[in-house]
PDB file of C-alpha atoms in Angstrom:
ATOM      1  CA  UNK A   1       0.111   0.102  -0.260  1.00 48.00           C
ATOM      2  CA  UNK A   2       3.068   2.328   0.769  1.00 54.00           C
ATOM      3  CA  UNK A   3       4.496   2.070  -2.860  1.00 68.00           C
ATOM      4  CA  UNK A   4       1.112   3.456  -4.781  1.00 73.00           C
ATOM      5  CA  UNK A   5       0.541   5.992  -2.315  1.00 76.00           C
ATOM      6  CA  UNK A   6       4.032   7.671  -2.753  1.00 80.00           C
ATOM      7  CA  UNK A   7       3.603   7.015  -6.405  1.00 82.00           C
ATOM      8  CA  UNK A   8       0.188   9.143  -6.040  1.00 81.00           C
ATOM      9  CA  UNK A   9       1.905  11.716  -4.382  1.00 83.00           C
ATOM     10  CA  UNK A  10       4.296  12.398  -7.272  1.00 85.00           C
ATOM     11  CA  UNK A  11       1.747  12.896  -9.674  1.00 87.00           C
ATOM     12  CA  UNK A  12       0.192  15.577  -7.398  1.00 88.00           C
ATOM     13  CA  UNK A  13       3.520  16.956  -6.682  1.00 90.00           C
ATOM     14  CA  UNK A  14       3.431  19.687  -9.803  1.00 91.00           C
ATOM     15  CA  UNK A  15       0.165  20.994  -8.845  1.00 91.00           C
ATOM     16  CA  UNK A  16       0.753  21.276  -5.207  1.00 91.00           C
ATOM     17  CA  UNK A  17       4.371  23.158  -6.065  1.00 94.00           C
ATOM     18  CA  UNK A  18       2.250  25.763  -8.466  1.00 94.00           C
ATOM     19  CA  UNK A  19      -0.271  25.869  -5.759  1.00 91.00           C
ATOM     20  CA  UNK A  20       2.198  26.501  -3.386  1.00 92.00           C
ATOM     21  CA  UNK A  21       4.391  28.956  -5.199  1.00 92.00           C
ATOM     22  CA  UNK A  22       1.442  31.119  -6.782  1.00 91.00           C
ATOM     23  CA  UNK A  23      -1.177  30.999  -3.753  1.00 89.00           C
ATOM     24  CA  UNK A  24       0.329  30.047  -0.406  1.00 90.00           C
ATOM     25  CA  UNK A  25       3.456  31.865  -0.470  1.00 93.00           C
ATOM     26  CA  UNK A  26       2.033  35.312  -1.802  1.00 91.00           C
ATOM     27  CA  UNK A  27      -0.521  34.908   1.141  1.00 91.00           C
ATOM     28  CA  UNK A  28       1.828  34.111   3.684  1.00 93.00           C
ATOM     29  CA  UNK A  29       3.956  37.008   2.346  1.00 93.00           C
ATOM     30  CA  UNK A  30       0.914  39.455   2.762  1.00 93.00           C
ATOM     31  CA  UNK A  31       0.325  38.273   6.148  1.00 94.00           C
ATOM     32  CA  UNK A  32       4.112  39.178   7.023  1.00 95.00           C
ATOM     33  CA  UNK A  33       3.839  42.608   5.302  1.00 94.00           C
ATOM     34  CA  UNK A  34       0.763  43.130   7.118  1.00 94.00           C
ATOM     35  CA  UNK A  35       2.754  43.303  10.264  1.00 94.00           C
ATOM     36  CA  UNK A  36       4.983  46.301   9.086  1.00 94.00           C
ATOM     37  CA  UNK A  37       4.530  49.794   8.936  1.00 93.00           C
ATOM     38  CA  UNK A  38       5.889  49.977   5.243  1.00 91.00           C
ATOM     39  CA  UNK A  39       5.563  52.319   2.333  1.00 89.00           C
ATOM     40  CA  UNK A  40       6.707  49.886  -0.567  1.00 85.00           C
ATOM     41  CA  UNK A  41      10.226  51.910  -1.104  1.00 85.00           C
ATOM     42  CA  UNK A  42      11.673  52.517   2.056  1.00 87.00           C
ATOM     43  CA  UNK A  43      12.858  50.322   5.076  1.00 87.00           C
ATOM     44  CA  UNK A  44      10.050  49.023   6.850  1.00 86.00           C
ATOM     45  CA  UNK A  45       9.054  49.114  10.631  1.00 92.00           C
ATOM     46  CA  UNK A  46       7.714  46.338  12.597  1.00 92.00           C
ATOM     47  CA  UNK A  47       4.435  47.176  13.821  1.00 91.00           C
ATOM     48  CA  UNK A  48       3.019  44.099  14.657  1.00 89.00           C
ATOM     49  CA  UNK A  49      -0.940  44.053  14.837  1.00 91.00           C
ATOM     50  CA  UNK A  50      -1.238  47.874  14.820  1.00 93.00           C
ATOM     51  CA  UNK A  51      -2.320  47.455  11.322  1.00 92.00           C
ATOM     52  CA  UNK A  52      -5.274  45.395  12.192  1.00 92.00           C
ATOM     53  CA  UNK A  53      -6.587  47.660  15.062  1.00 91.00           C
ATOM     54  CA  UNK A  54      -6.291  50.641  12.901  1.00 89.00           C
ATOM     55  CA  UNK A  55      -8.707  48.824  10.182  1.00 87.00           C
ATOM     56  CA  UNK A  56     -11.402  48.536  13.000  1.00 82.00           C
ATOM     57  CA  UNK A  57     -11.274  51.893  14.093  1.00 85.00           C
ATOM     58  CA  UNK A  58     -10.806  53.968  10.486  1.00 86.00           C
ATOM     59  CA  UNK A  59     -14.121  55.184   9.116  1.00 83.00           C
ATOM     60  CA  UNK A  60     -13.123  54.429   5.768  1.00 84.00           C
ATOM     61  CA  UNK A  61     -12.035  51.028   6.190  1.00 89.00           C
ATOM     62  CA  UNK A  62     -15.583  50.292   8.022  1.00 89.00           C
ATOM     63  CA  UNK A  63     -17.260  51.629   5.610  1.00 92.00           C
ATOM     64  CA  UNK A  64     -15.516  49.438   2.740  1.00 93.00           C
ATOM     65  CA  UNK A  65     -16.635  46.363   4.556  1.00 93.00           C
ATOM     66  CA  UNK A  66     -19.933  47.552   5.057  1.00 94.00           C
ATOM     67  CA  UNK A  67     -20.618  48.478   1.308  1.00 95.00           C
ATOM     68  CA  UNK A  68     -19.524  44.694   0.764  1.00 95.00           C
ATOM     69  CA  UNK A  69     -21.780  43.325   3.033  1.00 94.00           C
ATOM     70  CA  UNK A  70     -24.647  45.258   1.016  1.00 95.00           C
ATOM     71  CA  UNK A  71     -23.044  43.692  -2.124  1.00 95.00           C
ATOM     72  CA  UNK A  72     -23.412  40.332  -0.817  1.00 95.00           C
ATOM     73  CA  UNK A  73     -26.865  40.794  -0.938  1.00 96.00           C
ATOM     74  CA  UNK A  74     -26.852  41.523  -4.747  1.00 96.00           C
ATOM     75  CA  UNK A  75     -24.038  39.209  -5.907  1.00 96.00           C
ATOM     76  CA  UNK A  76     -25.054  36.201  -3.598  1.00 95.00           C
ATOM     77  CA  UNK A  77     -28.646  35.983  -2.452  1.00 95.00           C
ATOM     78  CA  UNK A  78     -30.395  37.850  -5.414  1.00 96.00           C
ATOM     79  CA  UNK A  79     -28.712  35.402  -8.150  1.00 96.00           C
ATOM     80  CA  UNK A  80     -29.337  32.342  -6.128  1.00 95.00           C
ATOM     81  CA  UNK A  81     -33.040  33.143  -5.670  1.00 95.00           C
ATOM     82  CA  UNK A  82     -33.345  34.244  -9.255  1.00 95.00           C
ATOM     83  CA  UNK A  83     -31.291  31.388 -10.513  1.00 93.00           C
ATOM     84  CA  UNK A  84     -33.655  29.088  -8.569  1.00 93.00           C
ATOM     85  CA  UNK A  85     -36.470  30.452 -10.107  1.00 91.00           C
ATOM     86  CA  UNK A  86     -35.463  30.694 -13.528  1.00 89.00           C
ATOM     87  CA  UNK A  87     -34.083  26.971 -13.494  1.00 89.00           C
ATOM     88  CA  UNK A  88     -37.298  25.851 -12.085  1.00 88.00           C
ATOM     89  CA  UNK A  89     -39.193  27.615 -14.801  1.00 85.00           C
ATOM     90  CA  UNK A  90     -37.255  26.390 -17.438  1.00 83.00           C
ATOM     91  CA  UNK A  91     -37.311  22.894 -16.342  1.00 80.00           C
ATOM     92  CA  UNK A  92     -41.103  22.747 -16.125  1.00 78.00           C
ATOM     93  CA  UNK A  93     -42.017  24.640 -19.437  1.00 77.00           C
ATOM     94  CA  UNK A  94     -40.516  23.332 -22.519  1.00 73.00           C
ATOM     95  CA  UNK A  95     -38.510  26.263 -24.038  1.00 69.00           C
ATOM     96  CA  UNK A  96     -37.599  25.782 -27.755  1.00 75.00           C
ATOM     97  CA  UNK A  97     -33.972  26.795 -27.820  1.00 71.00           C
ATOM     98  CA  UNK A  98     -33.169  26.378 -24.366  1.00 73.00           C
ATOM     99  CA  UNK A  99     -29.204  25.947 -24.866  1.00 78.00           C
ATOM    100  CA  UNK A 100     -29.593  29.435 -26.570  1.00 80.00           C
ATOM    101  CA  UNK A 101     -31.066  31.160 -23.186  1.00 77.00           C
ATOM    102  CA  UNK A 102     -28.722  29.273 -21.236  1.00 78.00           C
ATOM    103  CA  UNK A 103     -26.111  30.526 -23.194  1.00 81.00           C
ATOM    104  CA  UNK A 104     -27.361  34.087 -23.213  1.00 82.00           C
ATOM    105  CA  UNK A 105     -27.583  33.899 -19.344  1.00 81.00           C
ATOM    106  CA  UNK A 106     -24.366  32.622 -19.031  1.00 85.00           C
ATOM    107  CA  UNK A 107     -22.940  34.971 -21.174  1.00 86.00           C
ATOM    108  CA  UNK A 108     -21.625  37.607 -18.882  1.00 88.00           C
ATOM    109  CA  UNK A 109     -19.412  35.058 -16.864  1.00 86.00           C
ATOM    110  CA  UNK A 110     -16.848  35.003 -19.990  1.00 87.00           C
ATOM    111  CA  UNK A 111     -17.331  38.487 -20.879  1.00 89.00           C
ATOM    112  CA  UNK A 112     -14.407  40.455 -19.669  1.00 89.00           C
ATOM    113  CA  UNK A 113     -15.331  42.420 -16.332  1.00 91.00           C
ATOM    114  CA  UNK A 114     -14.004  45.617 -17.714  1.00 92.00           C
ATOM    115  CA  UNK A 115     -16.281  45.263 -20.894  1.00 93.00           C
ATOM    116  CA  UNK A 116     -19.431  44.457 -18.564  1.00 94.00           C
ATOM    117  CA  UNK A 117     -18.426  47.676 -16.450  1.00 94.00           C
ATOM    118  CA  UNK A 118     -18.135  50.214 -19.499  1.00 93.00           C
ATOM    119  CA  UNK A 119     -21.395  48.862 -21.131  1.00 94.00           C
ATOM    120  CA  UNK A 120     -23.677  49.277 -17.898  1.00 95.00           C
ATOM    121  CA  UNK A 121     -21.680  52.626 -17.208  1.00 94.00           C
ATOM    122  CA  UNK A 122     -23.311  54.077 -20.416  1.00 93.00           C
ATOM    123  CA  UNK A 123     -26.593  52.493 -19.591  1.00 95.00           C
ATOM    124  CA  UNK A 124     -26.697  54.244 -15.926  1.00 95.00           C
ATOM    125  CA  UNK A 125     -25.038  57.531 -17.809  1.00 93.00           C
ATOM    126  CA  UNK A 126     -27.221  60.572 -17.351  1.00 93.00           C
ATOM    127  CA  UNK A 127     -28.405  60.413 -21.357  1.00 92.00           C
ATOM    128  CA  UNK A 128     -28.248  56.516 -21.039  1.00 91.00           C
ATOM    129  CA  UNK A 129     -31.136  53.994 -21.476  1.00 93.00           C
ATOM    130  CA  UNK A 130     -32.053  53.206 -18.288  1.00 93.00           C
ATOM    131  CA  UNK A 131     -33.123  56.768 -17.894  1.00 94.00           C
ATOM    132  CA  UNK A 132     -34.813  56.991 -21.184  1.00 93.00           C
ATOM    133  CA  UNK A 133     -36.847  54.035 -20.208  1.00 92.00           C
ATOM    134  CA  UNK A 134     -37.818  55.310 -16.838  1.00 91.00           C
ATOM    135  CA  UNK A 135     -38.387  58.625 -18.139  1.00 90.00           C
ATOM    136  CA  UNK A 136     -35.674  59.993 -15.723  1.00 90.00           C
ATOM    137  CA  UNK A 137     -33.717  62.139 -18.150  1.00 89.00           C
ATOM    138  CA  UNK A 138     -30.609  63.646 -16.385  1.00 90.00           C
ATOM    139  CA  UNK A 139     -30.698  61.170 -13.604  1.00 91.00           C
ATOM    140  CA  UNK A 140     -26.875  60.636 -12.368  1.00 93.00           C
ATOM    141  CA  UNK A 141     -27.212  57.061 -10.950  1.00 94.00           C
ATOM    142  CA  UNK A 142     -23.415  56.810 -10.745  1.00 94.00           C
ATOM    143  CA  UNK A 143     -22.972  60.182  -9.571  1.00 92.00           C
ATOM    144  CA  UNK A 144     -25.494  60.125  -6.871  1.00 92.00           C
ATOM    145  CA  UNK A 145     -24.121  58.814  -3.428  1.00 91.00           C
ATOM    146  CA  UNK A 146     -27.443  57.379  -2.970  1.00 92.00           C
ATOM    147  CA  UNK A 147     -27.819  55.067  -5.998  1.00 94.00           C
ATOM    148  CA  UNK A 148     -24.006  54.345  -7.129  1.00 95.00           C
ATOM    149  CA  UNK A 149     -23.905  51.414  -4.937  1.00 95.00           C
ATOM    150  CA  UNK A 150     -27.099  50.133  -5.900  1.00 95.00           C
ATOM    151  CA  UNK A 151     -26.057  50.558  -9.639  1.00 95.00           C
ATOM    152  CA  UNK A 152     -22.701  48.445  -8.993  1.00 96.00           C
ATOM    153  CA  UNK A 153     -24.902  45.576  -6.969  1.00 96.00           C
ATOM    154  CA  UNK A 154     -27.186  45.613 -10.057  1.00 96.00           C
ATOM    155  CA  UNK A 155     -24.381  44.773 -12.339  1.00 96.00           C
ATOM    156  CA  UNK A 156     -23.390  42.018 -10.047  1.00 95.00           C
ATOM    157  CA  UNK A 157     -26.816  40.509  -9.923  1.00 96.00           C
ATOM    158  CA  UNK A 158     -26.868  40.212 -13.625  1.00 94.00           C
ATOM    159  CA  UNK A 159     -23.565  38.522 -13.950  1.00 94.00           C
ATOM    160  CA  UNK A 160     -23.817  36.199 -11.212  1.00 95.00           C
ATOM    161  CA  UNK A 161     -27.419  34.898 -12.228  1.00 94.00           C
ATOM    162  CA  UNK A 162     -26.430  33.212 -15.416  1.00 91.00           C
ATOM    163  CA  UNK A 163     -23.712  31.224 -13.053  1.00 92.00           C
ATOM    164  CA  UNK A 164     -26.671  30.136 -10.570  1.00 94.00           C
ATOM    165  CA  UNK A 165     -29.206  29.111 -13.069  1.00 92.00           C
ATOM    166  CA  UNK A 166     -26.618  27.017 -14.919  1.00 90.00           C
ATOM    167  CA  UNK A 167     -25.480  25.329 -11.693  1.00 92.00           C
ATOM    168  CA  UNK A 168     -29.447  24.632 -10.844  1.00 93.00           C
ATOM    169  CA  UNK A 169     -30.372  23.650 -14.215  1.00 89.00           C
ATOM    170  CA  UNK A 170     -27.511  20.778 -14.151  1.00 88.00           C
ATOM    171  CA  UNK A 171     -28.608  19.704 -10.615  1.00 91.00           C
ATOM    172  CA  UNK A 172     -32.181  19.564 -11.565  1.00 89.00           C
ATOM    173  CA  UNK A 173     -31.201  17.432 -14.784  1.00 86.00           C
ATOM    174  CA  UNK A 174     -29.901  14.822 -12.498  1.00 88.00           C
ATOM    175  CA  UNK A 175     -33.098  14.533 -10.362  1.00 86.00           C
ATOM    176  CA  UNK A 176     -34.998  11.190 -11.241  1.00 85.00           C
ATOM    177  CA  UNK A 177     -38.153  11.858 -13.063  1.00 83.00           C
ATOM    178  CA  UNK A 178     -40.080   9.167 -10.615  1.00 84.00           C
ATOM    179  CA  UNK A 179     -39.359  11.627  -7.847  1.00 84.00           C
ATOM    180  CA  UNK A 180     -41.104  14.067  -9.931  1.00 81.00           C
ATOM    181  CA  UNK A 181     -44.191  11.626 -10.857  1.00 79.00           C
ATOM    182  CA  UNK A 182     -44.376  10.721  -7.253  1.00 84.00           C
ATOM    183  CA  UNK A 183     -44.918  14.108  -6.239  1.00 80.00           C
ATOM    184  CA  UNK A 184     -47.581  14.757  -8.953  1.00 80.00           C
ATOM    185  CA  UNK A 185     -49.357  11.541  -7.853  1.00 81.00           C
ATOM    186  CA  UNK A 186     -49.621  12.804  -4.016  1.00 79.00           C
ATOM    187  CA  UNK A 187     -51.094  16.189  -5.564  1.00 76.00           C
ATOM    188  CA  UNK A 188     -48.261  18.464  -5.356  1.00 75.00           C
ATOM    189  CA  UNK A 189     -48.523  21.524  -7.388  1.00 76.00           C
ATOM    190  CA  UNK A 190     -45.612  23.604  -8.571  1.00 76.00           C
ATOM    191  CA  UNK A 191     -44.794  25.358  -5.092  1.00 81.00           C
ATOM    192  CA  UNK A 192     -45.197  21.744  -3.486  1.00 81.00           C
ATOM    193  CA  UNK A 193     -42.811  20.116  -6.267  1.00 82.00           C
ATOM    194  CA  UNK A 194     -40.312  22.935  -5.901  1.00 84.00           C
ATOM    195  CA  UNK A 195     -40.171  22.297  -1.727  1.00 84.00           C
ATOM    196  CA  UNK A 196     -40.490  18.371  -1.544  1.00 85.00           C
ATOM    197  CA  UNK A 197     -38.314  17.559  -4.613  1.00 87.00           C
ATOM    198  CA  UNK A 198     -36.085  20.118  -6.270  1.00 87.00           C
ATOM    199  CA  UNK A 199     -35.038  22.343  -3.159  1.00 88.00           C
ATOM    200  CA  UNK A 200     -33.825  19.280  -1.350  1.00 89.00           C
ATOM    201  CA  UNK A 201     -32.062  17.715  -4.285  1.00 89.00           C
ATOM    202  CA  UNK A 202     -30.215  20.975  -5.165  1.00 91.00           C
ATOM    203  CA  UNK A 203     -28.736  21.615  -1.404  1.00 90.00           C
ATOM    204  CA  UNK A 204     -25.163  21.170  -2.854  1.00 90.00           C
ATOM    205  CA  UNK A 205     -25.315  23.355  -6.010  1.00 93.00           C
ATOM    206  CA  UNK A 206     -26.931  25.937  -3.643  1.00 93.00           C
ATOM    207  CA  UNK A 207     -23.841  25.616  -1.717  1.00 93.00           C
ATOM    208  CA  UNK A 208     -21.584  25.728  -4.629  1.00 93.00           C
ATOM    209  CA  UNK A 209     -23.429  28.981  -5.741  1.00 95.00           C
ATOM    210  CA  UNK A 210     -23.084  30.569  -2.625  1.00 94.00           C
ATOM    211  CA  UNK A 211     -19.385  29.900  -2.320  1.00 94.00           C
ATOM    212  CA  UNK A 212     -19.067  31.118  -5.374  1.00 94.00           C
ATOM    213  CA  UNK A 213     -21.214  34.247  -5.601  1.00 95.00           C
ATOM    214  CA  UNK A 214     -19.947  35.646  -2.037  1.00 94.00           C
ATOM    215  CA  UNK A 215     -16.029  34.976  -3.150  1.00 93.00           C
ATOM    216  CA  UNK A 216     -17.245  37.473  -6.254  1.00 94.00           C
ATOM    217  CA  UNK A 217     -18.470  39.672  -3.659  1.00 95.00           C
ATOM    218  CA  UNK A 218     -15.770  40.036  -1.379  1.00 94.00           C
ATOM    219  CA  UNK A 219     -12.921  40.337  -4.139  1.00 91.00           C
ATOM    220  CA  UNK A 220     -15.138  42.854  -6.504  1.00 93.00           C
ATOM    221  CA  UNK A 221     -12.867  45.386  -7.750  1.00 94.00           C
ATOM    222  CA  UNK A 222     -13.334  45.827 -11.288  1.00 92.00           C
ATOM    223  CA  UNK A 223     -16.720  46.890 -11.203  1.00 93.00           C
ATOM    224  CA  UNK A 224     -16.235  49.549  -8.840  1.00 94.00           C
ATOM    225  CA  UNK A 225     -13.123  50.803 -10.409  1.00 93.00           C
ATOM    226  CA  UNK A 226     -14.325  51.330 -14.193  1.00 93.00           C
ATOM    227  CA  UNK A 227     -17.929  52.557 -12.706  1.00 94.00           C
ATOM    228  CA  UNK A 228     -17.341  54.608 -10.056  1.00 92.00           C
ATOM    229  CA  UNK A 229     -13.764  56.127 -10.341  1.00 86.00           C
ATOM    230  CA  UNK A 230     -12.290  57.277  -6.971  1.00 83.00           C
ATOM    231  CA  UNK A 231     -14.689  54.785  -4.942  1.00 88.00           C
ATOM    232  CA  UNK A 232     -17.871  56.724  -6.134  1.00 88.00           C
ATOM    233  CA  UNK A 233     -19.103  60.270  -4.864  1.00 89.00           C
ATOM    234  CA  UNK A 234     -18.124  60.533  -1.095  1.00 88.00           C
ATOM    235  CA  UNK A 235     -16.422  57.209  -1.057  1.00 90.00           C
ATOM    236  CA  UNK A 236     -19.982  55.560  -1.472  1.00 93.00           C
ATOM    237  CA  UNK A 237     -18.742  52.550  -3.212  1.00 94.00           C
ATOM    238  CA  UNK A 238     -15.421  51.805  -1.963  1.00 94.00           C
ATOM    239  CA  UNK A 239     -14.679  48.253  -1.070  1.00 95.00           C
ATOM    240  CA  UNK A 240     -12.051  46.560   0.605  1.00 95.00           C
ATOM    241  CA  UNK A 241     -10.450  45.417  -2.529  1.00 94.00           C
ATOM    242  CA  UNK A 242     -10.639  49.088  -3.740  1.00 94.00           C
ATOM    243  CA  UNK A 243      -9.071  50.139  -0.423  1.00 94.00           C
ATOM    244  CA  UNK A 244      -6.234  47.514  -0.958  1.00 94.00           C
ATOM    245  CA  UNK A 245      -5.374  49.271  -4.445  1.00 94.00           C
ATOM    246  CA  UNK A 246      -5.713  52.777  -3.239  1.00 93.00           C
ATOM    247  CA  UNK A 247      -3.396  52.233  -0.080  1.00 92.00           C
ATOM    248  CA  UNK A 248      -0.946  49.908  -1.783  1.00 92.00           C
ATOM    249  CA  UNK A 249      -0.341  52.182  -4.964  1.00 91.00           C
ATOM    250  CA  UNK A 250      -1.811  55.728  -3.964  1.00 90.00           C
ATOM    251  CA  UNK A 251      -1.290  56.365  -0.390  1.00 88.00           C
ATOM    252  CA  UNK A 252       1.890  54.423   0.626  1.00 89.00           C
ATOM    253  CA  UNK A 253       0.195  52.092   3.056  1.00 93.00           C
ATOM    254  CA  UNK A 254       1.533  48.712   1.785  1.00 94.00           C
ATOM    255  CA  UNK A 255       1.376  47.146   5.666  1.00 94.00           C
ATOM    256  CA  UNK A 256      -2.249  48.298   5.891  1.00 94.00           C
ATOM    257  CA  UNK A 257      -3.294  47.316   2.294  1.00 94.00           C
ATOM    258  CA  UNK A 258      -2.012  43.516   3.345  1.00 95.00           C
ATOM    259  CA  UNK A 259      -4.032  43.440   6.347  1.00 95.00           C
ATOM    260  CA  UNK A 260      -7.187  44.164   4.564  1.00 95.00           C
ATOM    261  CA  UNK A 261      -6.220  41.496   1.949  1.00 94.00           C
ATOM    262  CA  UNK A 262      -5.880  39.092   4.850  1.00 95.00           C
ATOM    263  CA  UNK A 263      -8.772  40.034   6.475  1.00 94.00           C
ATOM    264  CA  UNK A 264     -10.757  39.595   3.162  1.00 94.00           C
ATOM    265  CA  UNK A 265      -8.980  36.051   2.790  1.00 93.00           C
ATOM    266  CA  UNK A 266     -10.136  35.068   6.429  1.00 94.00           C
ATOM    267  CA  UNK A 267     -13.674  36.166   5.785  1.00 93.00           C
ATOM    268  CA  UNK A 268     -13.902  33.987   2.734  1.00 92.00           C
ATOM    269  CA  UNK A 269     -12.336  31.162   4.272  1.00 92.00           C
ATOM    270  CA  UNK A 270     -15.047  31.373   7.168  1.00 94.00           C
ATOM    271  CA  UNK A 271     -17.863  31.818   4.916  1.00 91.00           C
ATOM    272  CA  UNK A 272     -17.043  28.971   2.690  1.00 90.00           C
ATOM    273  CA  UNK A 273     -16.491  26.585   5.735  1.00 92.00           C
ATOM    274  CA  UNK A 274     -20.206  27.789   7.186  1.00 92.00           C
ATOM    275  CA  UNK A 275     -21.657  27.472   3.584  1.00 90.00           C
ATOM    276  CA  UNK A 276     -19.880  23.924   3.075  1.00 87.00           C
ATOM    277  CA  UNK A 277     -20.892  22.754   6.702  1.00 87.00           C
ATOM    278  CA  UNK A 278     -24.539  23.855   6.426  1.00 85.00           C
ATOM    279  CA  UNK A 279     -24.901  22.643   2.617  1.00 79.00           C
ATOM    280  CA  UNK A 280     -23.347  18.936   3.710  1.00 71.00           C
ATOM    281  CA  UNK A 281     -25.595  18.785   6.624  1.00 63.00           C
ATOM    282  CA  UNK A 282     -28.874  19.673   4.762  1.00 55.00           C
ATOM    283  CA  UNK A 283     -27.834  17.649   1.929  1.00 52.00           C
ATOM    284  CA  UNK A 284     -27.347  14.183   4.452  1.00 51.00           C
TER     285      UNK A 284
END
């Protein structure tokens, strides 16, 4: 038994080396940098956990994490709910050209986020399509501190919904037709069929969708950077990833930027762990 196991380790060794070099080492190095007061050029001074303590006391950092908490609703909760509705509807109603609709809804996932941001920036412009449809000419959706974060969140929902829907369609396709027949014989309507058959069978897919979308929300940067330069009016759209960029490359606070990166990583691991445990327990 020992020899095959050693051979197996040799097979995975190249992948482990790449994983360690490009993920684990940068992560550990960021953790090390977060312990220093360093501007990226001169010799840094050891600061211990001061960078972390300042983060929780700074209004800007607190606002950034508050904004990403709001974006979690748009990037994770709404796409999962909408994806469940769309996947269930497409399963029940035989739609001609289903592969086309599936591809169209998934398309935002494969388009560069910069392209998505520029396109939606034109839609939200004062003379854009949205104002023409709503009859509100000149409304600055991205220039108003009350609507800028909402606009970014809407784009996030549009991007992530296709991913969730495709995952759920694949999960529904694996459900035995006998379960649906049994539910209908018991007199279950569409709502009962959804609660009794589809939802329990999609526990794993819901967990995967939530994990991917939550991580996307926590690391979102390009949408904010492209759609609302300088973090939006009054910093209304600043998020942790944007704070990392500003501090590391503009303010000369590399240690503080690394501390934010470590906090985001810990949050991502914690949320992923909780989702995995809950989804696994529910599935069993």
